[in-house]
Amino acid sequence: QSCPRPAGQRASQEPGSGGLPEGVEYIPTRKKGKNPMKPVGVAWYSLYARTRLGYLFYQRQVKKARERYPHGHSVPQPYCFPGLKILPIPVLSNNYSYLVIDTGSSQAVVIDPSDPLAVQAAIEDEGVMLEAIFCTHKHWDHSGGNEALCQKHNSCRVYGSALDAIPQLTNAPCSRHSPLADREKVTVGCLTFEALTTPGHTVGHMVYVLDGGPFGSPPCLFSGDLLFLAGCGRPFEGSPETMLASLDVAMGLGEDTLLWPGHEYALECLTFASLLELDNSALEQKLQWAVQQRQEKRSTCPSTLGEEQTYNPFLRTHRPELQEALGLWQGRGEDLDAFRARVLKEVRRRKDLYQAT
């Protein structure tokens, strides 16, 4: 099997002073498809995450997205190394599921299967056997396809955190098939994934790191709703301190790690970030590139964690230029991490206000 590696993600032209290419009008992604989690109150979140009403709302989302995006919201761009293929599957209005294939054995896993029909179509197109489902968290737009896929694939195992009510989570005596603990590893064929606990968005949120070593690939982080290109998930079930600690876990993986997020939020997140750091050339350049990608309905993932540190405000809480832009200074005797959590809280507050406008 052959497919192109990811194209360079830095625009070749010099960034313009306005942050967008000349003649291009930016249309916020929130006008293109509804995200049930914004704007959201405590009562609505409880209904969505903890009752059958949330599942019914998810089913409505799936139906509408299939009608509006019969071929997905983005053009899939496979990522290949010898023995490895990662296929993003665009689902709902802005979600991504990922089919990860050991091409030598034709064994595969899927991360966050939201729409089971779209995932099953990809499985059949690739001619692979689905051996495992990795769920980052319980929200229906990440776990809604678990039951249907398990019914279709009898040997498929579901992995995730025991702290989240993930549909179909396997509870078998063998630890290899049990809910996962922090740093636990699971192997499917030549694919080895490490689970990392990253609470905040939900209490049991996990991310999964694929070891790229056997394929000559960088590590791959499947981040769910912890981390997006230039953004991060809302801390529905955690504090700013909790979210900061989880982001720091992700950032400890190395700058060459490829980031595969759970949503296509790049334009919205980059545009918001550009309002905070007006003189960030890396940010301006990335925004130009993202606009070009989305004009062609192409995915903006993956990025790298090294890139993200140059423009993602949620990963720049330690940077004086961002702190100054927010009008925040470390108090005398204030712990550095406590100050960074305060910066993160302010970035989150401003991002929520930006979403609501």
Coordinates of C-alpha atoms in Angstrom, one line a residue:
Q1 CA 0.0 0.0 0.0
S2 CA 1.2 3.5 -0.8
C3 CA 0.0 6.9 0.2
P4 CA 1.5 10.3 0.6
R5 CA 3.2 11.4 3.8
P6 CA 1.8 14.6 5.3
A7 CA 2.6 17.7 3.3
G8 CA 4.7 20.4 5.0
Q9 CA 2.5 22.4 7.2
R10 CA 4.2 25.8 7.0
A11 CA 3.0 28.2 4.3
S12 CA 5.7 29.3 1.9
Q13 CA 4.6 32.9 1.5
E14 CA 5.4 35.5 4.1
P15 CA 2.5 36.0 6.6
G16 CA 0.4 39.0 6.0
S17 CA -0.2 41.6 8.7
G18 CA -3.8 40.7 9.0
G19 CA -3.2 37.0 9.7
L20 CA -5.3 35.9 6.6
P21 CA -4.2 35.7 3.0
E22 CA -5.2 38.7 0.9
G23 CA -8.7 38.4 -0.5
V24 CA -9.7 35.5 1.8
E25 CA -12.7 35.9 4.1
Y26 CA -12.7 33.8 7.3
I27 CA -16.0 32.1 8.1
P28 CA -16.0 30.7 11.7
T29 CA -16.4 27.0 11.9
R30 CA -19.2 27.4 14.4
K31 CA -21.4 28.5 11.5
K32 CA -20.8 25.3 9.6
G33 CA -21.9 22.7 12.1
K34 CA -23.2 22.6 15.6
N35 CA -21.1 21.4 18.4
P36 CA -23.3 20.2 21.3
M37 CA -20.7 21.3 23.9
K38 CA -20.8 25.1 23.1
P39 CA -22.2 27.2 24.5
V40 CA -23.1 24.8 27.4
G41 CA -24.4 25.1 30.9
V42 CA -24.1 22.8 33.9
A43 CA -27.6 21.5 33.4
W44 CA -27.2 20.8 29.7
Y45 CA -23.9 19.1 30.2
S46 CA -25.4 16.8 32.8
L47 CA -28.2 15.8 30.4
Y48 CA -25.8 15.3 27.5
A49 CA -23.2 13.3 29.5
R50 CA -25.3 11.3 32.0
T51 CA -28.8 10.7 30.5
R52 CA -30.5 9.0 27.5
L53 CA -31.3 12.5 26.2
G54 CA -27.6 12.9 25.4
Y55 CA -27.7 9.7 23.4
L56 CA -30.8 10.8 21.5
F57 CA -29.2 14.1 20.7
Y58 CA -26.1 12.3 19.5
Q59 CA -28.3 10.1 17.2
R60 CA -29.8 13.3 15.8
Q61 CA -26.3 14.7 15.2
V62 CA -25.3 11.6 13.3
K63 CA -28.4 11.7 11.1
K64 CA -28.0 15.3 10.2
A65 CA -24.2 15.0 9.5
R66 CA -24.8 12.0 7.2
E67 CA -27.3 14.1 5.2
R68 CA -25.1 17.2 5.1
Y69 CA -21.7 15.5 4.7
P70 CA -22.4 12.3 2.8
H71 CA -18.6 11.9 2.2
G72 CA -17.4 13.5 5.4
H73 CA -16.6 17.0 6.4
S74 CA -13.0 16.7 5.1
V75 CA -11.1 14.8 2.5
P76 CA -9.2 12.0 4.3
Q77 CA -5.4 12.2 4.0
P78 CA -3.8 8.9 4.9
Y79 CA -0.5 8.8 6.7
C80 CA 1.9 6.0 5.8
F81 CA 5.2 4.5 6.9
P82 CA 6.4 1.0 6.1
G83 CA 4.0 -1.3 8.0
L84 CA 1.8 1.5 9.3
K85 CA -1.2 3.4 7.9
I86 CA -3.3 6.0 9.8
L87 CA -6.5 6.9 8.2
P88 CA -8.5 9.9 9.6
I89 CA -12.2 9.3 9.3
P90 CA -14.2 12.6 9.2
V91 CA -17.4 12.1 11.2
L92 CA -20.3 14.3 12.4
S93 CA -19.7 18.0 11.6
N94 CA -16.1 18.3 12.8
N95 CA -15.1 15.1 14.6
Y96 CA -12.3 12.6 13.6
S97 CA -12.2 8.9 14.2
Y98 CA -8.9 7.2 13.3
L99 CA -8.3 3.8 11.8
V100 CA -4.8 2.7 12.6
I101 CA -3.6 -0.3 10.6
D102 CA -0.7 -2.8 10.9
T103 CA -0.4 -3.3 7.2
G104 CA 1.7 -6.4 7.6
S105 CA -1.0 -8.4 9.4
S106 CA -4.1 -6.3 8.3
Q107 CA -5.0 -5.9 11.9
A108 CA -6.5 -2.6 12.9
V109 CA -7.7 -0.5 15.8
V110 CA -10.0 2.5 15.8
I111 CA -9.9 5.5 18.0
D112 CA -13.1 7.2 19.1
P113 CA -15.6 5.6 16.6
S114 CA -18.4 8.2 16.6
D115 CA -20.3 7.1 13.5
P116 CA -20.2 3.3 13.1
L117 CA -21.3 3.4 9.5
A118 CA -18.4 5.6 8.4
V119 CA -15.9 3.5 10.4
Q120 CA -17.2 0.3 9.0
A121 CA -17.0 1.6 5.5
A122 CA -13.3 2.5 6.1
I123 CA -12.7 -1.0 7.5
E124 CA -14.2 -2.6 4.5
D125 CA -12.4 -0.3 2.0
E126 CA -9.1 -1.2 3.7
G127 CA -9.9 -4.9 3.9
V128 CA -8.7 -5.1 7.6
M129 CA -9.8 -6.9 10.8
L130 CA -10.9 -4.6 13.6
E131 CA -9.3 -5.9 16.8
A132 CA -9.8 -3.0 19.3
I133 CA -11.5 0.2 20.0
F134 CA -9.7 2.9 22.0
C135 CA -12.0 5.5 23.5
T136 CA -10.5 8.7 24.9
H137 CA -13.7 9.5 26.9
K138 CA -17.4 8.8 27.4
H139 CA -19.0 11.6 25.4
W140 CA -21.3 10.2 22.7
D141 CA -19.5 12.0 19.8
H142 CA -16.4 9.9 20.7
S143 CA -18.0 6.6 21.9
G144 CA -21.4 6.4 20.1
G145 CA -20.3 3.7 17.6
N146 CA -18.9 1.3 20.1
E147 CA -21.9 -1.0 20.4
A148 CA -22.6 -1.3 16.7
L149 CA -19.0 -2.1 15.9
C150 CA -18.7 -4.7 18.7
Q151 CA -21.8 -6.4 17.3
K152 CA -20.3 -6.4 13.9
H153 CA -16.8 -7.6 15.1
N154 CA -17.1 -10.3 17.7
S155 CA -13.5 -10.3 18.7
C156 CA -13.2 -6.6 19.1
R157 CA -12.2 -5.3 22.5
V158 CA -13.1 -1.8 23.9
Y159 CA -10.4 0.0 25.9
G160 CA -10.7 3.1 28.0
S161 CA -10.8 4.4 31.6
A162 CA -12.9 2.8 34.2
L163 CA -13.7 6.3 35.6
D164 CA -15.7 7.2 32.5
A165 CA -19.0 5.4 31.6
I166 CA -17.7 4.3 28.2
P167 CA -20.2 2.1 26.2
Q168 CA -19.2 -1.5 25.8
L169 CA -16.0 -1.2 27.9
T170 CA -14.7 -4.7 28.3
N171 CA -14.6 -6.0 31.9
A172 CA -12.8 -9.3 31.6
P173 CA -10.5 -11.0 34.2
C174 CA -7.5 -10.8 32.0
S175 CA -5.7 -7.4 32.6
R176 CA -5.0 -7.2 28.9
H177 CA -8.8 -6.8 28.3
S178 CA -9.6 -4.7 31.4
P179 CA -10.2 -1.0 31.6
L180 CA -6.8 0.7 31.3
A181 CA -4.6 2.2 34.0
D182 CA -2.2 5.1 33.5
R183 CA 0.9 4.1 31.5
E184 CA -0.6 0.7 30.6
K185 CA 0.2 -0.7 27.2
V186 CA -1.8 -2.6 24.7
T187 CA -0.4 -4.4 21.6
V188 CA -2.4 -5.3 18.4
G189 CA -0.2 -6.9 15.8
C190 CA 2.9 -4.7 15.6
L191 CA 0.9 -1.7 17.0
T192 CA 1.7 -0.8 20.6
F193 CA -0.3 1.9 22.3
E194 CA 0.3 3.5 25.7
A195 CA -2.6 4.9 27.7
L196 CA -2.1 8.1 29.6
T197 CA -4.6 9.5 32.1
T198 CA -5.4 13.1 31.3
P199 CA -8.4 14.2 33.4
G200 CA -10.1 17.6 33.0
H201 CA -12.4 17.4 30.1
T202 CA -13.9 14.4 31.8
V203 CA -12.7 12.7 35.0
G204 CA -11.6 9.6 33.1
H205 CA -10.2 11.2 29.9
M206 CA -7.3 9.2 28.4
V207 CA -5.0 9.8 25.4
Y208 CA -3.2 7.1 23.5
V209 CA 0.4 7.2 22.2
L210 CA 1.3 4.9 19.3
D211 CA 5.0 3.8 19.4
G212 CA 6.2 4.7 15.9
G213 CA 9.6 3.1 16.4
P214 CA 8.9 -0.3 14.6
F215 CA 7.8 1.7 11.6
G216 CA 10.4 4.4 11.5
S217 CA 7.7 6.9 12.4
P218 CA 7.5 9.6 15.1
P219 CA 5.3 8.8 18.1
C220 CA 1.6 9.5 17.4
L221 CA -0.6 11.1 20.1
F222 CA -4.4 10.5 19.7
S223 CA -5.5 13.3 22.0
G224 CA -9.3 13.1 21.9
D225 CA -10.6 16.3 23.5
L226 CA -7.5 17.1 25.6
L227 CA -5.6 18.9 22.9
F228 CA -6.5 20.3 19.4
L229 CA -4.5 22.2 16.9
A230 CA -4.0 25.6 18.6
G231 CA -6.7 24.7 21.2
C232 CA -7.7 22.3 24.1
G233 CA -10.9 20.9 25.4
R234 CA -13.1 22.5 28.0
P235 CA -12.6 21.3 31.6
F236 CA -16.1 20.1 32.2
E237 CA -15.1 17.8 35.0
G238 CA -11.8 19.3 36.3
S239 CA -10.1 22.5 37.5
P240 CA -7.6 24.6 35.6
E241 CA -4.9 23.0 37.7
T242 CA -6.1 19.5 36.6
M243 CA -6.2 20.5 33.0
L244 CA -2.7 22.1 33.2
A245 CA -1.3 18.9 34.6
S246 CA -2.9 16.8 31.8
L247 CA -1.5 19.2 29.2
D248 CA 1.9 18.9 30.7
V249 CA 1.7 15.1 30.5
A250 CA 1.1 15.4 26.7
M251 CA 3.9 18.0 26.3
G252 CA 6.3 15.6 27.9
L253 CA 6.1 13.3 24.9
G254 CA 8.7 15.1 22.7
E255 CA 8.5 17.8 20.1
D256 CA 8.4 15.4 17.1
T257 CA 5.3 13.6 18.3
L258 CA 2.4 13.8 15.8
L259 CA -0.8 15.2 17.2
W260 CA -4.0 13.6 15.9
P261 CA -6.9 15.6 17.6
G262 CA -10.5 14.6 18.1
H263 CA -12.0 17.6 16.2
E264 CA -11.4 19.9 13.2
Y265 CA -11.2 23.1 15.1
A266 CA -8.1 24.6 13.5
L267 CA -9.5 27.8 11.9
E268 CA -11.5 28.8 15.0
C269 CA -8.6 28.1 17.4
L270 CA -5.9 29.7 15.3
T271 CA -8.1 32.8 14.7
F272 CA -8.7 33.1 18.5
A273 CA -5.0 32.7 19.2
S274 CA -4.1 35.4 16.8
L275 CA -6.2 37.8 18.8
L276 CA -4.0 37.1 21.8
E277 CA -0.6 37.3 20.2
L278 CA -0.6 39.8 17.5
D279 CA 3.1 39.5 16.6
N280 CA 3.5 35.8 16.6
S281 CA 4.8 35.0 13.1
A282 CA 4.5 31.2 13.6
L283 CA 0.9 31.7 14.4
E284 CA 0.2 33.9 11.4
Q285 CA 1.9 31.4 9.1
K286 CA 0.0 28.5 10.5
L287 CA -3.3 30.3 10.1
Q288 CA -2.6 31.1 6.5
W289 CA -1.8 27.4 5.9
A290 CA -4.9 26.3 7.7
V291 CA -7.1 28.6 5.6
Q292 CA -5.8 27.1 2.4
Q293 CA -6.3 23.6 3.7
R294 CA -9.9 24.2 4.7
Q295 CA -10.7 26.0 1.5
E296 CA -9.9 22.7 -0.2
K297 CA -11.8 20.7 2.5
R298 CA -8.5 19.1 3.6
S299 CA -7.8 18.1 7.1
T300 CA -5.4 20.2 9.2
C301 CA -4.0 17.2 11.1
P302 CA -1.5 16.1 12.1
S303 CA 0.6 18.8 13.6
T304 CA 3.5 18.2 15.9
L305 CA 3.8 19.0 19.6
G306 CA 6.9 21.1 18.7
E307 CA 4.7 23.2 16.4
E308 CA 1.9 23.5 18.9
Q309 CA 4.3 25.1 21.5
T310 CA 4.9 28.0 19.1
Y311 CA 1.3 29.0 18.6
N312 CA -1.2 27.1 20.9
P313 CA -2.0 29.5 23.8
F314 CA -3.1 26.7 26.0
L315 CA 0.5 25.3 25.8
R316 CA 2.1 28.7 26.3
T317 CA 1.1 29.6 29.8
H318 CA 4.8 29.9 30.7
R319 CA 5.5 32.4 28.0
P320 CA 6.0 36.1 29.1
E321 CA 4.5 37.4 25.9
L322 CA 1.2 35.6 26.5
Q323 CA 1.1 36.6 30.1
E324 CA 1.7 40.2 29.2
A325 CA -1.0 40.1 26.5
L326 CA -3.5 38.8 29.2
G327 CA -2.4 41.4 31.7
L328 CA -1.3 38.8 34.2
W329 CA 1.8 38.7 36.4
Q330 CA 3.1 36.2 38.8
G331 CA 2.4 37.2 42.4
R332 CA 5.1 37.5 45.0
G333 CA 5.5 34.1 46.5
E334 CA 3.0 32.6 44.0
D335 CA 3.9 29.0 42.9
L336 CA 4.8 28.9 39.2
D337 CA 2.3 26.1 38.4
A338 CA -0.4 28.0 40.3
F339 CA 0.3 31.0 38.2
R340 CA 0.3 29.0 35.0
A341 CA -3.1 27.6 36.0
R342 CA -4.3 31.1 36.5
V343 CA -3.1 32.0 33.0
L344 CA -4.8 28.9 31.6
K345 CA -8.1 29.8 33.3
E346 CA -8.0 33.3 31.7
V347 CA -7.2 31.9 28.2
R348 CA -10.1 29.5 28.6
R349 CA -12.4 32.2 29.8
R350 CA -11.6 34.4 26.8
K351 CA -12.0 31.4 24.4
D352 CA -15.4 30.6 25.8
L353 CA -16.5 34.2 25.3
Y354 CA -15.1 34.1 21.8
Q355 CA -17.1 31.0 21.0
A356 CA -20.3 32.6 22.3
T357 CA -20.1 35.7 20.1

